[in-house]
Amino acid sequence: MRTEQGSRVSFLIEFRSSKLFVYTVINLAVFTDAYLYGLIIPVLPFALVERVKLHPDEVQRWIGVLLAAYGAGLIIGAPIAGWFADRTSSRRGPYLLGLIALAFSTLAFSLGQSTFVLFVGRLVQGGSSAAVHTVGMAILADTVGQAGMGPAMGFVGMSIALGVVLGPMLGGILYHRMGYFAVFGSAYALVGLDFVFRVFMITAKDEAPLKRLVEENHRDYGTISGNDSVSHTPISHDSFTGTTGSNSSSSLCSHSTSSSLDSTDSLDFLVAPGNILHTQKFSNTPRHPILVLLSAPRMLAALLGDFSQSMVLTGLESILPLRIKTMFHYNSMQVALIFLALSFGSFAGPATGRLSDRIGAKITVCFGFGTAAPVLILLRLIDHDSKEMVALLCSLTLLLGISLDMILIPSWSDASYTVDDIMRNEPGIFGTKGAYAQAFSLMNMAYATGSLIGPLLGGFLVENVGWNDLTLGTGIFCALCVVPCLFATGGKRRQGNEQATEDREEGTIALPVEN
């Protein structure tokens, strides 16, 4: 009986830490976050007048403020979440705290009848989103490794798109058919389901200690064989073959490998594709990850792509619902349905991720900016109420959604590749904890800054310079973003033996690992 119990425990650990289950949890989390973010967007123009009792002339300003509050919460929460995720023994704690914050923000939005309560709710929701994306992407990087980040980010993008599509659509329909409180019934159910999945998940940092505990509890009962147990014996110099060139190199290899066994992030760069150990420029003094990352032009290009995509998207989210309502005289349900076209392009996320890995992030991001520019400028043609204008608006927003997706997904993947390449070229620079979470916290801060500036700037410009000049200026901005990305964004990545050959030619390989 004890043997069966141990087998069941081992199976549960393996299932809860499997790539498929971790994929599921991460994608459910980003879907929930995106769904709750978009749920209120088509409702705000109506709810601010009917529930908060604002004058119609104040509605546009407060829509911008509430959307910007989300960005402010992201800016505050992202560095905190990134620091804790890379410094704690488990990433699951910060991940669960983010969900608790999301539940609080949902409660505030469903019950609030003042702009202050709604502002606080949106601010807390931004902090929750920081935990979802910063910690969640770090967990994903721990799980799939360097080679899997492109396709994985594609599926994450598709989950976000699904949430962005269903949130506004269901929010508008439920508000129109059943009233304000009905909008949040699905939100509470989704938060509850998300909580169960996050609690059940075992991250890469949790898996080894749990397996070790099972091994200790059942060693005398034969539940785990020696082959199945998790080895925690440090890898010594005897584990390697070849010559090191000096005794100091030998001790360096032994020390750097053994000191990083418990860190998935560090092990990823010490043992690279082709089972090779890199010892180029080993750093005995770790530097602050944020400073290292911000000094890399490639990381700055990824941040620019993330910021620009966020600013353009959230700026339109603050303007389009009210413009559609006033120009076409639509109700909340019709506004939501028209608004969906902007998100449909994101369903090509997995294909975008694979395309970026195949041809390189540089080409994909530059093409995204290059196509977004004329599409934004052409939005100026939407100037009167007619069926032709509705069809043109849907077509242009669909193309814009695809273009923005081609900017976002490769930028996030390239941020993780930047961390990998820095650690490969200078092992030890980030210490034993790695820097995935802090890289993703920077990306979240860039996105947050865009989502803070976009609604405020968009609302200000549309009221002071008009729709035509706004779309023209935004299109020119996207065209200019092509230039830095063309020079700094990463190109096509070499894989496996191809990368190993390049490293040997550069002299960055010390020793091949013995099979």
Short mmCIF file of C-alpha atoms in Angstrom, two decimals:
data_model
loop_
_atom_site.label_atom_id
_atom_site.label_comp_id
_atom_site.label_asym_id
_atom_site.label_seq_id
_atom_site.Cartn_x
_atom_site.Cartn_y
_atom_site.Cartn_z
CA MET A 1 0.00 0.00 0.00
CA ARG A 2 2.88 2.30 0.84
CA THR A 3 4.38 1.57 -2.58
CA GLU A 4 1.13 2.47 -4.33
CA GLN A 5 0.85 5.65 -2.31
CA GLY A 6 4.39 6.66 -3.26
CA SER A 7 3.67 5.95 -6.91
CA ARG A 8 0.57 8.12 -6.81
CA VAL A 9 2.48 10.96 -5.16
CA SER A 10 5.25 10.72 -7.75
CA PHE A 11 2.71 10.73 -10.59
CA LEU A 12 0.97 13.80 -9.18
CA ILE A 13 4.24 15.65 -8.89
CA GLU A 14 5.16 14.77 -12.47
CA PHE A 15 1.73 15.77 -13.79
CA ARG A 16 1.57 19.04 -11.83
CA SER A 17 5.05 20.02 -13.03
CA SER A 18 4.64 18.77 -16.61
CA LYS A 19 5.10 21.18 -19.52
CA LEU A 20 1.53 20.62 -20.65
CA PHE A 21 0.05 21.52 -17.27
CA VAL A 22 2.34 24.52 -16.77
CA TYR A 23 1.38 25.69 -20.29
CA THR A 24 -2.27 25.37 -19.32
CA VAL A 25 -1.89 27.35 -16.09
CA ILE A 26 0.12 30.16 -17.66
CA ASN A 27 -2.28 30.51 -20.59
CA LEU A 28 -5.32 30.42 -18.29
CA ALA A 29 -3.74 33.14 -16.14
CA VAL A 30 -3.03 35.50 -19.05
CA PHE A 31 -6.47 34.77 -20.50
CA THR A 32 -8.11 35.67 -17.18
CA ASP A 33 -6.06 38.85 -16.93
CA ALA A 34 -6.90 39.93 -20.48
CA TYR A 35 -10.56 38.96 -20.12
CA LEU A 36 -11.03 41.05 -16.97
CA TYR A 37 -9.07 43.92 -18.51
CA GLY A 38 -11.33 44.05 -21.57
CA LEU A 39 -14.59 43.16 -19.82
CA ILE A 40 -15.25 46.72 -18.72
CA ILE A 41 -14.04 48.63 -21.81
CA PRO A 42 -17.32 48.73 -23.80
CA VAL A 43 -19.28 49.24 -20.57
CA LEU A 44 -17.38 52.28 -19.29
CA PRO A 45 -18.96 54.94 -21.57
CA PHE A 46 -22.41 53.90 -20.29
CA ALA A 47 -21.61 52.95 -16.66
CA LEU A 48 -19.78 56.19 -15.91
CA VAL A 49 -22.94 58.13 -16.76
CA GLU A 50 -25.55 55.75 -15.31
CA ARG A 51 -23.74 54.50 -12.14
CA VAL A 52 -21.14 57.14 -11.30
CA LYS A 53 -23.39 59.98 -12.51
CA LEU A 54 -20.70 61.77 -14.51
CA HIS A 55 -21.62 64.47 -16.99
CA PRO A 56 -21.24 63.16 -20.59
CA ASP A 57 -18.54 65.77 -21.26
CA GLU A 58 -16.36 64.18 -18.56
CA VAL A 59 -16.65 60.61 -19.81
CA GLN A 60 -13.76 60.64 -22.31
CA ARG A 61 -11.37 62.08 -19.72
CA TRP A 62 -12.25 59.49 -17.08
CA ILE A 63 -12.03 56.61 -19.53
CA GLY A 64 -8.47 57.69 -20.21
CA VAL A 65 -7.71 58.07 -16.49
CA LEU A 66 -9.06 54.63 -15.62
CA LEU A 67 -7.17 52.93 -18.43
CA ALA A 68 -4.03 54.83 -17.44
CA ALA A 69 -4.46 53.68 -13.82
CA TYR A 70 -3.98 50.12 -15.06
CA GLY A 71 -0.65 51.15 -16.56
CA ALA A 72 0.39 52.88 -13.34
CA GLY A 73 -0.31 49.69 -11.41
CA LEU A 74 1.82 47.75 -13.88
CA ILE A 75 4.71 50.18 -13.48
CA ILE A 76 4.60 49.90 -9.69
CA GLY A 77 4.07 46.14 -9.59
CA ALA A 78 6.43 44.90 -12.31
CA PRO A 79 9.81 45.57 -10.64
CA ILE A 80 8.51 44.29 -7.29
CA ALA A 81 7.19 41.08 -8.84
CA GLY A 82 10.39 40.57 -10.85
CA TRP A 83 12.66 41.05 -7.85
CA PHE A 84 10.68 38.67 -5.63
CA ALA A 85 10.33 36.05 -8.37
CA ASP A 86 14.11 35.87 -8.92
CA ARG A 87 14.97 36.01 -5.20
CA THR A 88 12.44 33.64 -3.60
CA SER A 89 12.84 29.86 -3.52
CA SER A 90 9.50 29.44 -5.31
CA ARG A 91 7.80 31.54 -7.97
CA ARG A 92 4.36 30.29 -6.96
CA GLY A 93 3.94 32.66 -3.98
CA PRO A 94 4.13 35.92 -5.97
CA TYR A 95 1.97 34.30 -8.64
CA LEU A 96 -0.82 33.59 -6.13
CA LEU A 97 -0.55 37.06 -4.60
CA GLY A 98 -1.19 38.50 -8.04
CA LEU A 99 -4.43 36.56 -8.31
CA ILE A 100 -5.60 37.75 -4.88
CA ALA A 101 -5.03 41.33 -6.07
CA LEU A 102 -7.06 40.56 -9.21
CA ALA A 103 -9.97 39.30 -7.09
CA PHE A 104 -9.88 42.51 -5.03
CA SER A 105 -9.90 44.71 -8.14
CA THR A 106 -12.84 42.78 -9.58
CA LEU A 107 -14.76 43.30 -6.34
CA ALA A 108 -13.99 47.03 -6.38
CA PHE A 109 -15.18 47.41 -9.97
CA SER A 110 -18.36 45.42 -9.47
CA LEU A 111 -19.45 47.30 -6.33
CA GLY A 112 -17.89 50.75 -6.81
CA GLN A 113 -20.07 53.76 -7.55
CA SER A 114 -17.44 56.48 -7.44
CA THR A 115 -14.49 57.37 -9.62
CA PHE A 116 -12.14 56.90 -6.63
CA VAL A 117 -13.14 53.26 -6.06
CA LEU A 118 -12.96 52.50 -9.78
CA PHE A 119 -9.54 54.16 -9.97
CA VAL A 120 -8.20 52.09 -7.05
CA GLY A 121 -9.67 48.93 -8.57
CA ARG A 122 -7.99 49.58 -11.91
CA LEU A 123 -4.69 50.44 -10.18
CA VAL A 124 -4.72 47.15 -8.24
CA GLN A 125 -5.63 45.27 -11.42
CA GLY A 126 -2.49 46.67 -13.04
CA GLY A 127 -0.40 45.38 -10.13
CA SER A 128 -2.01 41.97 -10.50
CA SER A 129 -1.24 41.92 -14.22
CA ALA A 130 2.40 42.69 -13.39
CA ALA A 131 2.59 39.48 -11.35
CA VAL A 132 0.79 37.46 -14.03
CA HIS A 133 3.12 38.49 -16.85
CA THR A 134 6.40 38.96 -14.99
CA VAL A 135 6.29 35.82 -12.85
CA GLY A 136 4.30 33.81 -15.39
CA MET A 137 6.74 34.42 -18.22
CA ALA A 138 9.65 33.55 -15.90
CA ILE A 139 7.95 30.25 -15.03
CA LEU A 140 7.41 29.64 -18.74
CA ALA A 141 11.09 30.32 -19.50
CA ASP A 142 12.12 27.93 -16.70
CA THR A 143 9.86 25.26 -18.17
CA VAL A 144 10.40 25.43 -21.94
CA GLY A 145 13.96 26.74 -22.15
CA GLN A 146 15.50 28.91 -24.84
CA ALA A 147 14.38 26.91 -27.86
CA GLY A 148 10.71 26.84 -26.85
CA MET A 149 10.11 30.50 -26.00
CA GLY A 150 9.09 31.66 -29.48
CA PRO A 151 6.24 29.17 -30.02
CA ALA A 152 5.29 29.37 -26.32
CA MET A 153 4.95 33.15 -26.52
CA GLY A 154 2.79 32.67 -29.61
CA PHE A 155 0.29 30.60 -27.62
CA VAL A 156 0.43 33.11 -24.77
CA GLY A 157 -0.36 35.84 -27.27
CA MET A 158 -3.30 33.83 -28.58
CA SER A 159 -4.63 33.34 -25.04
CA ILE A 160 -4.36 37.06 -24.42
CA ALA A 161 -6.16 37.70 -27.70
CA LEU A 162 -8.94 35.29 -26.74
CA GLY A 163 -9.39 37.14 -23.45
CA VAL A 164 -9.35 40.52 -25.19
CA VAL A 165 -11.95 39.26 -27.69
CA LEU A 166 -14.31 37.56 -25.25
CA GLY A 167 -14.00 40.17 -22.49
CA PRO A 168 -15.37 43.20 -24.37
CA MET A 169 -17.86 41.09 -26.33
CA LEU A 170 -19.43 39.40 -23.29
CA GLY A 171 -19.13 42.58 -21.24
CA GLY A 172 -21.10 44.57 -23.80
CA ILE A 173 -23.71 41.85 -24.35
CA LEU A 174 -24.25 41.14 -20.63
CA TYR A 175 -24.54 44.83 -19.78
CA HIS A 176 -27.00 45.44 -22.59
CA ARG A 177 -29.14 42.38 -21.79
CA MET A 178 -28.87 41.91 -18.03
CA GLY A 179 -27.35 45.00 -16.45
CA TYR A 180 -24.14 45.97 -14.69
CA PHE A 181 -23.83 43.25 -12.03
CA ALA A 182 -24.28 40.44 -14.55
CA VAL A 183 -21.07 41.57 -16.25
CA PHE A 184 -18.98 40.37 -13.30
CA GLY A 185 -20.52 36.92 -12.72
CA SER A 186 -18.19 35.34 -15.27
CA ALA A 187 -15.26 37.29 -13.77
CA TYR A 188 -15.69 35.74 -10.32
CA ALA A 189 -16.04 32.23 -11.78
CA LEU A 190 -12.88 32.66 -13.85
CA VAL A 191 -10.86 33.98 -10.90
CA GLY A 192 -11.94 30.96 -8.82
CA LEU A 193 -10.91 28.50 -11.54
CA ASP A 194 -7.60 30.29 -12.02
CA PHE A 195 -6.90 30.07 -8.27
CA VAL A 196 -7.36 26.29 -8.24
CA PHE A 197 -5.01 25.82 -11.20
CA ARG A 198 -2.30 28.08 -9.77
CA VAL A 199 -2.37 26.29 -6.41
CA PHE A 200 -2.14 22.89 -8.11
CA MET A 201 0.80 23.84 -10.37
CA ILE A 202 4.36 22.91 -9.38
CA THR A 203 7.03 25.15 -10.89
CA ALA A 204 10.54 24.09 -11.86
CA LYS A 205 11.89 25.62 -8.64
CA ASP A 206 9.43 23.57 -6.54
CA GLU A 207 9.81 20.25 -8.35
CA ALA A 208 13.26 19.13 -7.15
CA PRO A 209 12.60 19.66 -3.40
CA LEU A 210 9.29 17.79 -3.64
CA LYS A 211 10.85 14.85 -5.47
CA ARG A 212 13.62 14.76 -2.89
CA LEU A 213 11.02 14.68 -0.09
CA VAL A 214 9.18 11.77 -1.74
CA GLU A 215 12.46 9.93 -2.17
CA GLU A 216 13.33 10.33 1.51
CA ASN A 217 9.88 9.25 2.68
CA HIS A 218 9.77 6.11 0.52
CA ARG A 219 13.40 5.05 0.17
CA ASP A 220 12.92 2.11 2.51
CA TYR A 221 9.80 0.90 0.68
CA GLY A 222 11.23 0.67 -2.82
CA THR A 223 8.86 3.29 -4.21
CA ILE A 224 11.62 5.13 -6.03
CA SER A 225 14.50 3.40 -7.63
CA GLY A 226 18.00 4.75 -7.78
CA ASN A 227 17.53 5.56 -11.44
CA ASP A 228 14.41 7.63 -10.77
CA SER A 229 15.75 9.64 -7.90
CA VAL A 230 16.88 13.18 -8.32
CA SER A 231 20.62 13.50 -8.03
CA HIS A 232 21.97 16.47 -6.14
CA THR A 233 25.64 15.51 -6.22
CA PRO A 234 27.73 18.39 -7.51
CA ILE A 235 29.32 17.83 -10.89
CA SER A 236 33.08 17.71 -10.45
CA HIS A 237 35.93 18.14 -12.87
CA ASP A 238 36.04 14.37 -13.33
CA SER A 239 32.70 14.60 -15.09
CA PHE A 240 34.32 16.29 -18.05
CA THR A 241 36.73 15.20 -20.72
CA GLY A 242 39.31 17.21 -22.61
CA THR A 243 41.97 19.63 -21.53
CA THR A 244 41.33 22.86 -19.76
CA GLY A 245 44.52 24.66 -20.48
CA SER A 246 45.18 25.36 -16.76
CA ASN A 247 44.29 24.16 -13.31
CA SER A 248 42.46 27.35 -12.65
CA SER A 249 40.14 26.59 -15.54
CA SER A 250 39.42 23.17 -14.07
CA SER A 251 38.51 24.55 -10.69
CA LEU A 252 36.44 27.25 -12.36
CA CYS A 253 34.39 24.69 -14.28
CA SER A 254 33.84 22.60 -11.17
CA HIS A 255 32.90 25.55 -8.99
CA SER A 256 30.60 27.24 -11.50
CA THR A 257 28.73 24.03 -12.24
CA SER A 258 28.23 22.86 -8.68
CA SER A 259 27.25 26.25 -7.36
CA SER A 260 24.46 26.54 -9.92
CA LEU A 261 22.90 23.09 -9.73
CA ASP A 262 19.86 24.31 -7.90
CA SER A 263 19.18 27.08 -10.36
CA THR A 264 17.43 26.19 -13.59
CA ASP A 265 18.28 29.58 -15.03
CA SER A 266 22.01 29.17 -14.41
CA LEU A 267 22.10 25.59 -15.61
CA ASP A 268 20.51 26.66 -18.90
CA PHE A 269 23.49 28.82 -19.76
CA LEU A 270 26.19 26.56 -18.34
CA VAL A 271 25.05 23.57 -20.36
CA ALA A 272 24.09 24.79 -23.81
CA PRO A 273 22.69 22.95 -26.87
CA GLY A 274 25.09 20.22 -27.88
CA ASN A 275 26.06 19.48 -24.23
CA ILE A 276 28.84 22.03 -24.08
CA LEU A 277 30.11 24.08 -21.20
CA HIS A 278 30.82 27.76 -21.73
CA THR A 279 33.48 29.48 -19.68
CA GLN A 280 34.03 32.71 -21.53
CA LYS A 281 34.40 35.78 -19.29
CA PHE A 282 33.22 34.09 -16.12
CA SER A 283 32.06 36.81 -13.74
CA ASN A 284 32.98 36.32 -10.08
CA THR A 285 31.13 39.50 -9.13
CA PRO A 286 27.46 39.44 -10.16
CA ARG A 287 26.11 42.76 -11.41
CA HIS A 288 22.63 44.10 -10.95
CA PRO A 289 20.46 42.40 -13.62
CA ILE A 290 18.47 45.53 -14.41
CA LEU A 291 21.60 47.58 -15.14
CA VAL A 292 23.11 44.81 -17.25
CA LEU A 293 19.93 44.41 -19.29
CA LEU A 294 19.44 48.15 -19.81
CA SER A 295 22.98 48.42 -21.17
CA ALA A 296 22.16 45.95 -23.97
CA PRO A 297 20.86 47.67 -27.18
CA ARG A 298 18.97 44.51 -28.06
CA MET A 299 17.01 44.69 -24.80
CA LEU A 300 16.29 48.36 -25.40
CA ALA A 301 14.88 47.50 -28.83
CA ALA A 302 12.61 44.86 -27.25
CA LEU A 303 11.43 47.43 -24.70
CA LEU A 304 10.73 49.92 -27.50
CA GLY A 305 8.61 47.39 -29.37
CA ASP A 306 6.67 46.52 -26.22
CA PHE A 307 6.13 50.17 -25.26
CA SER A 308 5.05 51.24 -28.74
CA GLN A 309 2.61 48.38 -29.21
CA SER A 310 1.07 49.09 -25.81
CA MET A 311 0.78 52.85 -26.37
CA VAL A 312 -0.90 52.47 -29.75
CA LEU A 313 -3.28 49.73 -28.60
CA THR A 314 -4.38 51.32 -25.32
CA GLY A 315 -4.66 54.71 -26.98
CA LEU A 316 -7.16 53.27 -29.45
CA GLU A 317 -8.96 51.41 -26.65
CA SER A 318 -9.60 54.73 -24.92
CA ILE A 319 -10.85 56.47 -28.08
CA LEU A 320 -12.54 53.91 -30.33
CA PRO A 321 -15.47 52.81 -28.09
CA LEU A 322 -16.71 56.37 -27.60
CA ARG A 323 -16.07 57.29 -31.26
CA ILE A 324 -18.00 54.23 -32.47
CA LYS A 325 -20.84 55.04 -30.08
CA THR A 326 -21.17 58.67 -31.20
CA MET A 327 -20.46 58.24 -34.93
CA PHE A 328 -22.55 55.13 -35.61
CA HIS A 329 -25.07 55.58 -32.72
CA TYR A 330 -24.37 52.05 -31.43
CA ASN A 331 -25.24 50.49 -28.07
CA SER A 332 -22.71 48.72 -25.82
CA MET A 333 -23.20 45.34 -27.51
CA GLN A 334 -22.64 46.77 -30.99
CA VAL A 335 -19.60 48.70 -29.79
CA ALA A 336 -18.14 45.48 -28.38
CA LEU A 337 -18.70 43.56 -31.62
CA ILE A 338 -17.06 46.25 -33.77
CA PHE A 339 -14.18 46.49 -31.33
CA LEU A 340 -13.46 42.76 -31.69
CA ALA A 341 -11.80 43.17 -35.07
CA LEU A 342 -8.80 44.76 -33.36
CA SER A 343 -8.16 41.54 -31.43
CA PHE A 344 -8.84 38.87 -34.05
CA GLY A 345 -5.39 39.27 -35.58
CA SER A 346 -3.82 38.04 -32.36
CA PHE A 347 -5.16 34.53 -32.98
CA ALA A 348 -2.27 34.17 -35.39
CA GLY A 349 0.01 34.37 -32.33
CA PRO A 350 1.45 30.82 -32.54
CA ALA A 351 2.19 31.30 -36.24
CA THR A 352 3.80 34.66 -35.49
CA GLY A 353 6.01 33.07 -32.82
CA ARG A 354 7.18 30.34 -35.16
CA LEU A 355 7.73 32.82 -37.98
CA SER A 356 9.84 34.98 -35.69
CA ASP A 357 11.98 31.99 -34.71
CA ARG A 358 12.38 31.00 -38.35
CA ILE A 359 13.22 34.34 -39.97
CA GLY A 360 14.32 36.31 -36.90
CA ALA A 361 12.71 38.88 -34.62
CA LYS A 362 14.31 41.77 -36.54
CA ILE A 363 12.40 41.13 -39.78
CA THR A 364 9.14 40.33 -37.98
CA VAL A 365 9.16 43.41 -35.73
CA CYS A 366 10.19 45.78 -38.52
CA PHE A 367 7.48 44.38 -40.79
CA GLY A 368 4.94 44.85 -37.98
CA PHE A 369 5.87 48.51 -37.51
CA GLY A 370 6.07 49.04 -41.26
CA THR A 371 2.52 47.76 -41.87
CA ALA A 372 1.02 49.40 -38.77
CA ALA A 373 2.09 52.87 -39.98
CA PRO A 374 -0.06 53.11 -43.15
CA VAL A 375 -2.99 51.31 -41.51
CA LEU A 376 -3.08 53.90 -38.71
CA ILE A 377 -2.91 56.77 -41.18
CA LEU A 378 -5.78 55.29 -43.21
CA LEU A 379 -8.03 55.32 -40.11
CA ARG A 380 -8.54 59.02 -40.84
CA LEU A 381 -10.90 57.93 -43.63
CA ILE A 382 -13.50 56.85 -41.01
CA ASP A 383 -15.39 60.16 -40.81
CA HIS A 384 -19.14 59.50 -41.23
CA ASP A 385 -21.91 56.98 -40.54
CA SER A 386 -22.39 54.41 -43.31
CA LYS A 387 -22.12 50.66 -43.86
CA GLU A 388 -19.04 51.21 -45.98
CA MET A 389 -17.35 53.06 -43.12
CA VAL A 390 -18.17 50.24 -40.69
CA ALA A 391 -16.70 47.67 -43.08
CA LEU A 392 -13.59 49.79 -43.63
CA LEU A 393 -13.14 50.29 -39.87
CA CYS A 394 -13.36 46.53 -39.23
CA SER A 395 -10.87 45.78 -42.02
CA LEU A 396 -8.33 48.35 -40.89
CA THR A 397 -8.53 47.38 -37.22
CA LEU A 398 -8.09 43.72 -38.17
CA LEU A 399 -4.92 44.54 -40.12
CA LEU A 400 -3.73 46.73 -37.27
CA GLY A 401 -4.25 43.91 -34.78
CA ILE A 402 -2.10 41.58 -36.89
CA SER A 403 0.63 44.23 -37.21
CA LEU A 404 0.72 44.93 -33.47
CA ASP A 405 0.90 41.21 -32.77
CA MET A 406 3.96 40.96 -35.02
CA ILE A 407 5.61 43.59 -32.83
CA LEU A 408 4.65 42.24 -29.41
CA ILE A 409 5.40 38.50 -29.59
CA PRO A 410 8.90 38.71 -31.13
CA SER A 411 9.81 41.52 -28.70
CA TRP A 412 9.00 39.36 -25.66
CA SER A 413 10.82 36.35 -27.10
CA ASP A 414 13.84 38.48 -27.93
CA ALA A 415 13.95 39.74 -24.34
CA SER A 416 14.38 36.17 -23.07
CA TYR A 417 16.97 35.44 -25.78
CA THR A 418 18.89 38.53 -24.67
CA VAL A 419 19.14 37.09 -21.14
CA ASP A 420 20.26 33.72 -22.53
CA ASP A 421 22.97 35.25 -24.70
CA ILE A 422 24.31 37.51 -21.95
CA MET A 423 24.56 34.54 -19.58
CA ARG A 424 26.17 32.39 -22.28
CA ASN A 425 28.80 35.01 -23.05
CA GLU A 426 29.49 35.95 -19.44
CA PRO A 427 28.44 33.16 -17.03
CA GLY A 428 27.85 34.29 -13.48
CA ILE A 429 26.99 37.88 -14.37
CA PHE A 430 23.49 37.49 -12.91
CA GLY A 431 24.58 35.32 -9.97
CA THR A 432 22.94 31.98 -9.25
CA LYS A 433 19.36 33.24 -9.49
CA GLY A 434 19.26 34.21 -13.16
CA ALA A 435 17.41 37.21 -14.57
CA TYR A 436 14.38 35.99 -16.52
CA ALA A 437 11.84 37.50 -14.11
CA GLN A 438 13.63 40.84 -13.98
CA ALA A 439 13.88 40.95 -17.78
CA PHE A 440 10.16 40.33 -18.00
CA SER A 441 9.57 42.93 -15.29
CA LEU A 442 11.30 45.47 -17.55
CA MET A 443 9.07 44.39 -20.42
CA ASN A 444 6.03 44.81 -18.20
CA MET A 445 7.20 48.25 -17.16
CA ALA A 446 7.61 49.20 -20.82
CA TYR A 447 4.12 47.89 -21.58
CA ALA A 448 2.79 49.67 -18.50
CA THR A 449 4.38 52.96 -19.51
CA GLY A 450 2.75 52.63 -22.90
CA SER A 451 -0.62 51.81 -21.37
CA LEU A 452 -0.25 54.79 -19.04
CA ILE A 453 0.70 57.28 -21.75
CA GLY A 454 -1.52 55.88 -24.52
CA PRO A 455 -4.97 56.57 -23.02
CA LEU A 456 -4.01 59.95 -21.57
CA LEU A 457 -2.24 61.16 -24.70
CA GLY A 458 -4.88 59.68 -27.01
CA GLY A 459 -7.74 61.33 -25.13
CA PHE A 460 -5.91 64.66 -25.00
CA LEU A 461 -4.98 64.66 -28.70
CA VAL A 462 -8.36 63.58 -30.01
CA GLU A 463 -9.99 66.43 -28.10
CA ASN A 464 -7.40 69.08 -29.01
CA VAL A 465 -6.05 68.22 -32.48
CA GLY A 466 -8.73 65.89 -33.81
CA TRP A 467 -8.97 62.33 -35.10
CA ASN A 468 -7.21 62.95 -38.42
CA ASP A 469 -4.05 64.47 -36.95
CA LEU A 470 -4.00 61.83 -34.21
CA THR A 471 -3.96 58.93 -36.66
CA LEU A 472 -1.36 60.67 -38.85
CA GLY A 473 0.98 61.30 -35.93
CA THR A 474 0.62 57.73 -34.62
CA GLY A 475 1.39 56.31 -38.07
CA ILE A 476 4.54 58.42 -38.39
CA PHE A 477 5.65 57.31 -34.91
CA CYS A 478 5.36 53.63 -35.91
CA ALA A 479 7.31 54.25 -39.11
CA LEU A 480 10.15 55.86 -37.13
CA CYS A 481 10.31 52.88 -34.75
CA VAL A 482 11.51 50.71 -37.65
CA VAL A 483 14.94 52.41 -37.60
CA PRO A 484 16.21 51.42 -34.10
CA CYS A 485 14.69 47.94 -34.38
CA LEU A 486 16.46 47.42 -37.70
CA PHE A 487 19.84 47.97 -36.03
CA ALA A 488 19.33 46.50 -32.53
CA THR A 489 16.70 43.72 -32.60
CA GLY A 490 18.05 40.18 -32.72
CA GLY A 491 18.16 38.34 -36.03
CA LYS A 492 17.66 34.70 -36.91
CA ARG A 493 18.90 32.40 -34.14
CA ARG A 494 21.30 29.53 -34.70
CA GLN A 495 20.23 26.26 -33.19
CA GLY A 496 21.97 23.20 -31.79
CA ASN A 497 25.20 22.16 -33.54
CA GLU A 498 25.25 25.36 -35.57
CA GLN A 499 25.54 27.41 -32.38
CA ALA A 500 28.14 25.01 -30.98
CA THR A 501 30.28 25.38 -34.10
CA GLU A 502 30.14 29.16 -33.83
CA ASP A 503 31.15 29.01 -30.18
CA ARG A 504 34.14 26.75 -30.93
CA GLU A 505 35.31 29.17 -33.60
CA GLU A 506 35.06 32.04 -31.11
CA GLY A 507 36.89 30.05 -28.43
CA THR A 508 34.02 30.16 -25.96
CA ILE A 509 33.88 26.40 -25.31
CA ALA A 510 36.10 24.92 -22.66
CA LEU A 511 34.97 21.35 -22.30
CA PRO A 512 32.51 18.89 -23.86
CA VAL A 513 30.38 17.03 -21.33
CA GLU A 514 30.86 13.30 -21.17
CA ASN A 515 27.75 11.26 -22.01
#
